[in-house]
Every structure is written in structure tokens, then in C-alpha cells.
């Protein structure tokens, strides 16, 4: 038998562009079982010293690395050498792979491969691993088809079938996370039959829908234009005195903002910003007391047993380029679990913290601890900019980059501000493009102080729109190049905004492109502007 060569620490290349999800804490290293510390290939297999050393290095790497890239390469090498991988390491491999920054179809295939390894070794597949596999069967795809929902169902039925195997009964029983994930995937197909089928599975399970399960229906009601369904879900939270959470408020904002309800959107945003001001005042008053308290923020414990995949985790990445004027689908009938009543004062009175002040916007209860997060700011900017309210979109942009980011766990007194994301810039450039095509008045739906209302521009003030474009573009050029690199859509809206406001002035467009390439290096020219840019490069 050929003797494998020792693993060189530099033989597995590190991907310099690898990014991981920062909102998930690092996965704890694991200690290898005692028998594997002396014989990593298994206690019954003979091995030479070189093979022992190489295998131990692989297992140690899998037990300690936080990099999905390194983890996968070490795992592949171990599988190719027919090494025994203990269940505790297989468990950690899945946890680390899930931390990949932007999960793709490749992530699903890798997780599926690890599940197969579980089966080969006769290990028990745990419930959170089934849920992770179901979720990633449809992740990384912008539009889902029937085949994707069927793929998720296949994994679900395989999970259910394992309940007949001795020792697998508990871990192979679907929980509320399983059914919520199926509903989420069905909603993304925009197919009524798939949504109805997923809801029937949830109803048949006799499980009580939790907060995420109820919020999961909001995106579907949003796509179908069924705002009554959205308000009924919100009223259900109010009746039970439950906290809808900032992710639920974000879903509410997107539902009404997508259909142009800017007045309601402005009211909700103003209420959230009022909470930010109140919290800041409280922090200033308690600063001296906190400095002497000696309290330390405890890290969040790693709990993958009850892992929940939030459908609104990446809600700030909505694309508004092709936002329809009318809903594409007919309203979907409400499931029986949705409360049909009205806002109840008794329900509000049953809040967990009675001393906490609340604000009620129509039917949405905003509590004192609800403050905007990155997704909130991005959604509001996208909606206001898309509907031509550039003035207020810029005010929200200003709020974003001047507000400390307190969303990270354990960050009691944040010093870093929310970053200006590519989604935010793209929304502003697109809004300016749309505004430059029309002659409508700037709206003033967002409640502002009198001084701000007086300074609101008129529709005839084209120069103001040009100044706004110059301001956004200069800010765009001032960002850190490591933060992001502009994609084709963003570049297109930048050039089109300048083209519309300068009557397609060639010199201006060439100057804009030169500034972009000076900042970000060589870029791919959008198709509509290739003749102009390439000739003058």
C-alpha cells in the first residue's frame, strides 16, 4: 500500500477573498477522542508514523479551523484517504460550512456530502442538520422553481422516513423550524399550490407556529399585494402581547413600502428614530454609572440545537429595479392560525415590560427597544428613492452613516457607524435616474421639523437634483475599496443618472468613468455605454 505523504500546512491554499457571516459567533474548537489522538485513522487500522502524523494534522485542522474553505479541503483529503472521521468532527464540519458568507448551491452540495458521510458511518443525523440541509437546498438562488421546492420536500420525506430506524426517532421528527423553512421555500416559488401544501404540512403537524413561523407569511402577502394578511398577522402579535421584533417591523415596512405607502413608512421610521434618540439620552445619563459598574457583556452561547433560519436575514438585498406597479398574483386566503380581530388594548396591556413605552402606528406596536438596523435603513432608502423622494432618501442615508451600529452581540457602547452599503448607493442612483425621467413633485411624506420642510426642494429645481447626484457620487468614491466593489447594475445606474441630468454629455460620462476606475481599478463597462467609454479610454 502506498504511504501517504505528510500534510504540508501550506498545501491547502487559503482563499484571500473568503468572507464569513460576522453575525454568527465562531464555532468552538473540539477535543478529539482519546483513541483518535493515538491513532487518527481508527483504532483497528495499522498505520505508519508518517501516515499517523498526516492524519492527525488533518483531524486537528478540522477540529480548530474557522474557515469553510480550509475545512472543506481538509475534509476532502480525509475522505480520499478513507480516514475515519468521528461524529463530533462531522458535526463541526457542518457548523463551519454554514458560516460561509454567501451560501450557494455549492454549499448545499457540500452539506449533502457530509450527510452522506454520516450515513456511511452509521451516525445519527441530528434535527438541526436536517433543517440546515432543507434550507440550503434553495439558498443562493434569486428565483425558485417548482423543482427547488420538490428538492426540499425530498429531504423532508427522507428525514421523516428515518424515524422508523432505531435510535433516530427523536432527531428525525420535524419541528417548527422544519415546517417554517418549507413554508419559506414555497413562498419564494410564488406558487399558490406550493404555499398551500407547505401550510397543510404545518397544520397537520399540530405544532403551534412560533414568531418566525408567523412572520414567514408576510413576504408572500407582500408579493400578492394582500396587505390585509399582513395587518392580521401584526394584530395577532398585538392580541397576544408578543414582541414582533425589528425583523418583523422590517417585513412590515417592505410590505407597505413596496406598494407605495410612503406616509405609513415615514411614520414607522420616525417612531424608530425617536427610540434611537431616547436610548442615546439614557446612555448619556447612565454613562458614569456604567463606567463604575464593572459589568462585562457575556458572549452569546453557541446553540445549534434549536437553529432558526430567519427568512428576513438578508431582507436588505431587495432589488427595486423592476418593482411592479401592481401585484403579480391574486391575494392568497389566510390560514386559520392568523388572528382576524382588531387591535386590542387588553393585548397591548399584556406586554412583558409594562414600564416600556410604546408607539402605535396604525396597527403596528413599536416598543421602546425597537431601533432601526442595517436592513431598516436600507429598505427605507430603497423605497423612498424608488418612488422619487430623493430628499428624504438622502436624510435616511445621513442617519445611517451617522448612527452607531449597536446590532453586534455584546456591543454595549458601539463606536463604529453603520456602513454605507452597495444596496443603499444603488437605490439612491436608481432613484435619481427615475426622478430625472419625470416631472413630478418631490413628496414630503416623512414628518420633518418645520425648518426641514421649508428647505424641501421643488420639482423645478433640477440643479438641486444635480447637486444631490454629485453629493452621492462623491460619497461613493470616498468609501473603502475593501468594503465592496461596484457591480454592473450599480455602474449602469451611475452612468444613466449622469447621462439624464447632463443631456448625455460625453465629456461628463468619460470623467465619471475615469473617476470610478481610478478608485476601484479597471471595471467592466455597462453595455449601453461601451461605445462611448471604450473609444475614449
Tab-separated table of N, CA, C and O in Angstrom, residues 206-295:
chain	number	residue	atom	x	y	z
A	206	UNK	N	-49.674	19.672	13.939
A	206	UNK	CA	-50.251	20.033	15.240
A	206	UNK	C	-49.304	20.890	16.083
A	206	UNK	O	-49.514	21.063	17.293
A	207	UNK	N	-48.247	21.415	15.450
A	207	UNK	CA	-47.324	22.280	16.173
A	207	UNK	C	-47.855	23.713	16.195
A	207	UNK	O	-48.476	24.164	15.232
A	208	UNK	N	-47.603	24.428	17.282
A	208	UNK	CA	-48.041	25.816	17.397
A	208	UNK	C	-47.016	26.710	16.700
A	208	UNK	O	-45.826	26.670	17.040
A	209	UNK	N	-47.425	27.497	15.694
A	209	UNK	CA	-46.470	28.371	14.988
A	209	UNK	C	-45.810	29.353	15.945
A	209	UNK	O	-46.485	29.983	16.758
A	210	UNK	N	-44.481	29.461	15.863
A	210	UNK	CA	-43.778	30.425	16.692
A	210	UNK	C	-43.699	31.765	15.968
A	210	UNK	O	-44.341	31.976	14.945
A	211	UNK	N	-42.913	32.680	16.512
A	211	UNK	CA	-42.836	34.039	15.946
A	211	UNK	C	-42.359	34.021	14.502
A	211	UNK	O	-42.948	34.654	13.625
A	212	UNK	N	-41.285	33.276	14.235
A	212	UNK	CA	-40.736	33.235	12.886
A	212	UNK	C	-41.715	32.575	11.917
A	212	UNK	O	-41.861	33.002	10.773
A	213	UNK	N	-42.412	31.534	12.376
A	213	UNK	CA	-43.370	30.845	11.512
A	213	UNK	C	-44.489	31.789	11.081
A	213	UNK	O	-44.955	31.740	9.938
A	214	UNK	N	-44.938	32.656	11.991
A	214	UNK	CA	-45.995	33.601	11.627
A	214	UNK	C	-45.464	34.701	10.708
A	214	UNK	O	-46.123	35.103	9.754
A	215	UNK	N	-44.250	35.176	11.009
A	215	UNK	CA	-43.678	36.234	10.167
A	215	UNK	C	-43.338	35.731	8.770
A	215	UNK	O	-43.255	36.522	7.824
A	216	UNK	N	-43.135	34.427	8.627
A	216	UNK	CA	-42.729	33.877	7.334
A	216	UNK	C	-43.776	34.112	6.255
A	216	UNK	O	-43.445	34.103	5.062
A	217	UNK	N	-45.043	34.322	6.640
A	217	UNK	CA	-46.087	34.529	5.647
A	217	UNK	C	-46.110	35.949	5.108
A	217	UNK	O	-46.689	36.199	4.054
A	218	UNK	N	-45.485	36.892	5.816
A	218	UNK	CA	-45.548	38.294	5.379
A	218	UNK	C	-44.960	38.501	3.986
A	218	UNK	O	-45.543	39.212	3.167
A	219	UNK	N	-43.795	37.906	3.648
A	219	UNK	CA	-43.278	38.108	2.288
A	219	UNK	C	-44.241	37.641	1.200
A	219	UNK	O	-44.313	38.257	0.133
A	220	UNK	N	-44.972	36.558	1.466
A	220	UNK	CA	-45.907	36.084	0.442
A	220	UNK	C	-47.074	37.050	0.295
A	220	UNK	O	-47.497	37.361	-0.824
A	221	UNK	N	-47.614	37.537	1.410
A	221	UNK	CA	-48.689	38.529	1.324
A	221	UNK	C	-48.187	39.799	0.635
A	221	UNK	O	-48.942	40.483	-0.056
A	222	UNK	N	-46.914	40.112	0.830
A	222	UNK	CA	-46.336	41.281	0.165
A	222	UNK	C	-46.309	41.093	-1.341
A	222	UNK	O	-46.691	41.989	-2.107
A	223	UNK	N	-45.865	39.928	-1.778
A	223	UNK	CA	-45.780	39.658	-3.218
A	223	UNK	C	-47.161	39.640	-3.869
A	223	UNK	O	-47.312	40.026	-5.028
A	224	UNK	N	-48.159	39.182	-3.146
A	224	UNK	CA	-49.507	39.086	-3.710
A	224	UNK	C	-50.314	40.357	-3.514
A	224	UNK	O	-51.447	40.444	-3.965
A	225	UNK	N	-49.739	41.344	-2.804
A	225	UNK	CA	-50.464	42.586	-2.564
A	225	UNK	C	-51.562	42.452	-1.531
A	225	UNK	O	-52.444	43.316	-1.442
A	226	UNK	N	-51.534	41.411	-0.725
A	226	UNK	CA	-52.560	41.162	0.280
A	226	UNK	C	-52.147	41.814	1.601
A	226	UNK	O	-51.681	41.152	2.526
A	227	UNK	N	-52.323	43.141	1.687
A	227	UNK	CA	-51.919	43.857	2.884
A	227	UNK	C	-52.817	43.524	4.071
A	227	UNK	O	-52.412	43.686	5.222
A	228	UNK	N	-54.032	43.067	3.808
A	228	UNK	CA	-54.912	42.651	4.901
A	228	UNK	C	-54.298	41.467	5.643
A	228	UNK	O	-54.387	41.364	6.870
A	229	UNK	N	-53.653	40.562	4.890
A	229	UNK	CA	-52.984	39.439	5.538
A	229	UNK	C	-51.848	39.904	6.422
A	229	UNK	O	-51.621	39.359	7.507
A	230	UNK	N	-51.122	40.936	5.970
A	230	UNK	CA	-50.016	41.472	6.769
A	230	UNK	C	-50.540	42.072	8.070
A	230	UNK	O	-50.014	41.810	9.158
A	231	UNK	N	-51.581	42.901	7.970
A	231	UNK	CA	-52.120	43.550	9.170
A	231	UNK	C	-52.716	42.533	10.137
A	231	UNK	O	-52.638	42.707	11.362
A	232	UNK	N	-53.296	41.462	9.616
A	232	UNK	CA	-53.853	40.439	10.502
A	232	UNK	C	-52.772	39.735	11.309
A	232	UNK	O	-52.965	39.395	12.478
A	233	UNK	N	-51.621	39.501	10.676
A	233	UNK	CA	-50.504	38.893	11.410
A	233	UNK	C	-50.016	39.837	12.502
A	233	UNK	O	-49.753	39.427	13.637
A	234	UNK	N	-49.912	41.132	12.169
A	234	UNK	CA	-49.485	42.118	13.160
A	234	UNK	C	-50.482	42.180	14.312
A	234	UNK	O	-50.103	42.252	15.490
A	235	UNK	N	-51.767	42.137	13.997
A	235	UNK	CA	-52.797	42.181	15.035
A	235	UNK	C	-52.739	40.951	15.933
A	235	UNK	O	-53.063	41.028	17.124
A	236	UNK	N	-52.332	39.833	15.372
A	236	UNK	CA	-52.199	38.629	16.187
A	236	UNK	C	-51.123	38.822	17.252
A	236	UNK	O	-51.296	38.425	18.412
A	237	UNK	N	-50.012	39.444	16.873
A	237	UNK	CA	-48.963	39.747	17.843
A	237	UNK	C	-49.489	40.700	18.913
A	237	UNK	O	-49.200	40.537	20.104
A	238	UNK	N	-50.248	41.709	18.483
A	238	UNK	CA	-50.786	42.677	19.437
A	238	UNK	C	-51.738	42.012	20.426
A	238	UNK	O	-51.708	42.286	21.630
A	239	UNK	N	-52.605	41.148	19.941
A	239	UNK	CA	-53.600	40.492	20.790
A	239	UNK	C	-52.930	39.631	21.864
A	239	UNK	O	-53.409	39.560	23.004
A	240	UNK	N	-51.834	38.982	21.508
A	240	UNK	CA	-51.142	38.116	22.458
A	240	UNK	C	-50.096	38.859	23.272
A	240	UNK	O	-49.441	38.269	24.127
A	241	UNK	N	-49.929	40.163	22.993
A	241	UNK	CA	-48.937	40.935	23.730
A	241	UNK	C	-47.518	40.522	23.449
A	241	UNK	O	-46.633	40.709	24.291
A	242	UNK	N	-47.256	39.969	22.258
A	242	UNK	CA	-45.919	39.493	21.905
A	242	UNK	C	-45.147	40.555	21.125
A	242	UNK	O	-45.728	41.397	20.443
A	243	UNK	N	-43.847	40.469	21.228
A	243	UNK	CA	-42.965	41.404	20.530
A	243	UNK	C	-42.754	40.923	19.102
A	243	UNK	O	-42.277	39.804	18.874
A	244	UNK	N	-43.089	41.763	18.137
A	244	UNK	CA	-42.934	41.374	16.738
A	244	UNK	C	-41.479	41.415	16.309
A	244	UNK	O	-41.092	40.752	15.342
A	245	UNK	N	-40.646	42.188	17.011
A	245	UNK	CA	-39.215	42.238	16.700
A	245	UNK	C	-38.903	43.181	15.551
A	245	UNK	O	-39.764	43.498	14.725
A	246	UNK	N	-37.656	43.602	15.473
A	246	UNK	CA	-37.269	44.534	14.402
A	246	UNK	C	-37.312	43.857	13.048
A	246	UNK	O	-37.584	44.509	12.029
A	247	UNK	N	-37.088	42.531	12.981
A	247	UNK	CA	-37.191	41.852	11.693
A	247	UNK	C	-38.641	41.817	11.216
A	247	UNK	O	-38.907	41.927	10.025
A	248	UNK	N	-39.591	41.686	12.150
A	248	UNK	CA	-40.997	41.761	11.776
A	248	UNK	C	-41.381	43.155	11.320
A	248	UNK	O	-42.164	43.324	10.366
A	249	UNK	N	-40.844	44.176	11.990
A	249	UNK	CA	-41.107	45.563	11.569
A	249	UNK	C	-40.523	45.806	10.183
A	249	UNK	O	-41.135	46.483	9.349
A	250	UNK	N	-39.338	45.256	9.908
A	250	UNK	CA	-38.747	45.397	8.577
A	250	UNK	C	-39.632	44.768	7.504
A	250	UNK	O	-39.797	45.320	6.412
A	251	UNK	N	-40.180	43.583	7.808
A	251	UNK	CA	-41.076	42.934	6.855
A	251	UNK	C	-42.329	43.775	6.638
A	251	UNK	O	-42.836	43.884	5.514
A	252	UNK	N	-42.836	44.388	7.703
A	252	UNK	CA	-43.998	45.272	7.613
A	252	UNK	C	-43.668	46.491	6.748
A	252	UNK	O	-44.461	46.908	5.887
A	253	UNK	N	-42.493	47.088	6.976
A	253	UNK	CA	-42.061	48.249	6.187
A	253	UNK	C	-41.996	47.902	4.705
A	253	UNK	O	-42.463	48.650	3.842
A	254	UNK	N	-41.413	46.737	4.402
A	254	UNK	CA	-41.270	46.347	2.997
A	254	UNK	C	-42.637	46.083	2.358
A	254	UNK	O	-42.870	46.428	1.203
A	255	UNK	N	-43.541	45.488	3.117
A	255	UNK	CA	-44.862	45.162	2.581
A	255	UNK	C	-45.601	46.423	2.149
A	255	UNK	O	-46.140	46.505	1.025
A	256	UNK	N	-45.639	47.424	3.008
A	256	UNK	CA	-46.385	48.645	2.685
A	256	UNK	C	-45.568	49.586	1.797
A	256	UNK	O	-46.119	50.266	0.930
A	257	UNK	N	-44.268	49.621	2.007
A	257	UNK	CA	-43.440	50.490	1.176
A	257	UNK	C	-43.381	50.033	-0.260
A	257	UNK	O	-43.342	50.850	-1.184
A	258	UNK	N	-43.392	48.729	-0.488
A	258	UNK	CA	-43.318	48.193	-1.846
A	258	UNK	C	-44.496	48.652	-2.705
A	258	UNK	O	-44.370	48.815	-3.912
A	259	UNK	N	-45.639	48.863	-2.062
A	259	UNK	CA	-46.831	49.292	-2.790
A	259	UNK	C	-47.047	50.801	-2.689
A	259	UNK	O	-48.128	51.299	-3.015
A	260	UNK	N	-46.015	51.538	-2.237
A	260	UNK	CA	-46.050	52.995	-2.306
A	260	UNK	C	-46.711	53.703	-1.147
A	260	UNK	O	-47.024	54.895	-1.260
A	261	UNK	N	-46.894	53.049	0.004
A	261	UNK	CA	-47.499	53.703	1.170
A	261	UNK	C	-46.411	54.461	1.937
A	261	UNK	O	-46.004	54.066	3.035
A	262	UNK	N	-45.963	55.585	1.359
A	262	UNK	CA	-44.826	56.307	1.922
A	262	UNK	C	-45.177	56.999	3.228
A	262	UNK	O	-44.312	57.162	4.099
A	263	UNK	N	-46.418	57.442	3.378
A	263	UNK	CA	-46.813	58.121	4.623
A	263	UNK	C	-46.691	57.166	5.804
A	263	UNK	O	-46.118	57.514	6.848
A	264	UNK	N	-47.196	55.962	5.651
A	264	UNK	CA	-47.097	54.971	6.720
A	264	UNK	C	-45.638	54.595	6.972
A	264	UNK	O	-45.207	54.458	8.125
A	265	UNK	N	-44.878	54.432	5.908
A	265	UNK	CA	-43.464	54.111	6.042
A	265	UNK	C	-42.731	55.203	6.810
A	265	UNK	O	-41.918	54.931	7.697
A	266	UNK	N	-43.044	56.469	6.481
A	266	UNK	CA	-42.414	57.587	7.177
A	266	UNK	C	-42.769	57.628	8.650
A	266	UNK	O	-41.928	57.933	9.499
A	267	UNK	N	-44.025	57.303	8.982
A	267	UNK	CA	-44.439	57.294	10.389
A	267	UNK	C	-43.682	56.224	11.182
A	267	UNK	O	-43.246	56.464	12.312
A	268	UNK	N	-43.556	55.033	10.598
A	268	UNK	CA	-42.852	53.955	11.285
A	268	UNK	C	-41.380	54.318	11.466
A	268	UNK	O	-40.801	54.117	12.555
A	269	UNK	N	-40.774	54.854	10.427
A	269	UNK	CA	-39.355	55.220	10.514
A	269	UNK	C	-39.136	56.299	11.564
A	269	UNK	O	-38.175	56.232	12.354
A	270	UNK	N	-40.019	57.290	11.614
A	270	UNK	CA	-39.878	58.364	12.600
A	270	UNK	C	-39.991	57.821	14.017
A	270	UNK	O	-39.250	58.241	14.917
A	271	UNK	N	-40.908	56.871	14.233
A	271	UNK	CA	-41.069	56.269	15.562
A	271	UNK	C	-39.811	55.496	15.965
A	271	UNK	O	-39.364	55.556	17.120
A	272	UNK	N	-39.212	54.767	15.018
A	272	UNK	CA	-37.992	54.020	15.311
A	272	UNK	C	-36.826	54.955	15.629
A	272	UNK	O	-36.034	54.708	16.541
A	273	UNK	N	-36.729	56.047	14.876
A	273	UNK	CA	-35.653	57.000	15.123
A	273	UNK	C	-35.834	57.709	16.465
A	273	UNK	O	-34.857	58.071	17.129
A	274	UNK	N	-37.096	57.904	16.882
A	274	UNK	CA	-37.346	58.505	18.194
A	274	UNK	C	-36.796	57.606	19.301
A	274	UNK	O	-36.278	58.103	20.315
A	275	UNK	N	-36.902	56.295	19.108
A	275	UNK	CA	-36.330	55.363	20.090
A	275	UNK	C	-34.814	55.480	20.156
A	275	UNK	O	-34.212	55.344	21.228
A	276	UNK	N	-34.182	55.703	19.000
A	276	UNK	CA	-32.728	55.872	18.973
A	276	UNK	C	-32.325	57.073	19.819
A	276	UNK	O	-31.376	57.018	20.617
A	277	UNK	N	-33.064	58.167	19.672
A	277	UNK	CA	-32.751	59.377	20.441
A	277	UNK	C	-32.961	59.154	21.932
A	277	UNK	O	-32.170	59.618	22.765
A	278	UNK	N	-34.035	58.431	22.286
A	278	UNK	CA	-34.298	58.157	23.697
A	278	UNK	C	-33.187	57.298	24.307
A	278	UNK	O	-32.744	57.534	25.440
A	279	UNK	N	-32.755	56.292	23.563
A	279	UNK	CA	-31.695	55.412	24.066
A	279	UNK	C	-30.395	56.182	24.227
A	279	UNK	O	-29.649	55.989	25.193
A	280	UNK	N	-30.102	57.085	23.278
A	280	UNK	CA	-28.879	57.885	23.390
A	280	UNK	C	-28.912	58.766	24.633
A	280	UNK	O	-27.915	58.895	25.351
A	281	UNK	N	-30.068	59.382	24.902
A	281	UNK	CA	-30.185	60.224	26.081
A	281	UNK	C	-30.010	59.400	27.349
A	281	UNK	O	-29.382	59.837	28.317
A	282	UNK	N	-30.571	58.186	27.357
A	282	UNK	CA	-30.422	57.314	28.516
A	282	UNK	C	-28.988	56.893	28.736
A	282	UNK	O	-28.515	56.806	29.873
A	283	UNK	N	-28.256	56.615	27.622
A	283	UNK	CA	-26.857	56.218	27.747
A	283	UNK	C	-26.005	57.353	28.283
A	283	UNK	O	-25.087	57.139	29.083
A	284	UNK	N	-26.324	58.586	27.856
A	284	UNK	CA	-25.561	59.730	28.360
A	284	UNK	C	-25.794	59.931	29.845
A	284	UNK	O	-24.893	60.272	30.595
A	285	UNK	N	-27.041	59.676	30.311
A	285	UNK	CA	-27.353	59.849	31.717
A	285	UNK	C	-26.749	58.769	32.594
A	285	UNK	O	-26.460	59.002	33.767
A	286	UNK	N	-26.562	57.552	32.026
A	286	UNK	CA	-26.047	56.432	32.810
A	286	UNK	C	-24.574	56.156	32.565
A	286	UNK	O	-24.047	55.153	33.042
A	287	UNK	N	-23.890	57.017	31.808
A	287	UNK	CA	-22.513	56.729	31.421
A	287	UNK	C	-21.596	56.603	32.635
A	287	UNK	O	-20.792	55.686	32.738
A	288	UNK	N	-21.734	57.528	33.590
A	288	UNK	CA	-20.849	57.467	34.755
A	288	UNK	C	-21.141	56.249	35.612
A	288	UNK	O	-20.252	55.625	36.165
A	289	UNK	N	-22.428	55.870	35.693
A	289	UNK	CA	-22.806	54.710	36.497
A	289	UNK	C	-22.264	53.430	35.868
A	289	UNK	O	-21.788	52.534	36.554
A	290	UNK	N	-22.306	53.329	34.534
A	290	UNK	CA	-21.851	52.118	33.858
A	290	UNK	C	-20.346	51.971	33.934
A	290	UNK	O	-19.819	50.869	33.991
A	291	UNK	N	-19.630	53.107	33.946
A	291	UNK	CA	-18.181	53.033	33.976
A	291	UNK	C	-17.687	52.405	35.278
A	291	UNK	O	-16.642	51.767	35.321
A	292	UNK	N	-18.440	52.561	36.356
A	292	UNK	CA	-18.024	52.037	37.647
A	292	UNK	C	-18.695	50.724	38.006
A	292	UNK	O	-18.469	50.178	39.082
A	293	UNK	N	-19.576	50.244	37.141
A	293	UNK	CA	-20.326	49.039	37.478
A	293	UNK	C	-19.490	47.784	37.362
A	293	UNK	O	-19.731	46.801	38.050
A	294	UNK	N	-18.509	47.780	36.446
A	294	UNK	CA	-17.657	46.615	36.276
A	294	UNK	C	-18.339	45.472	35.556
A	294	UNK	O	-17.817	44.357	35.544
A	295	UNK	N	-19.510	45.705	34.960
A	295	UNK	CA	-20.214	44.641	34.276
A	295	UNK	C	-19.564	44.360	32.934
A	295	UNK	O	-19.081	45.256	32.262
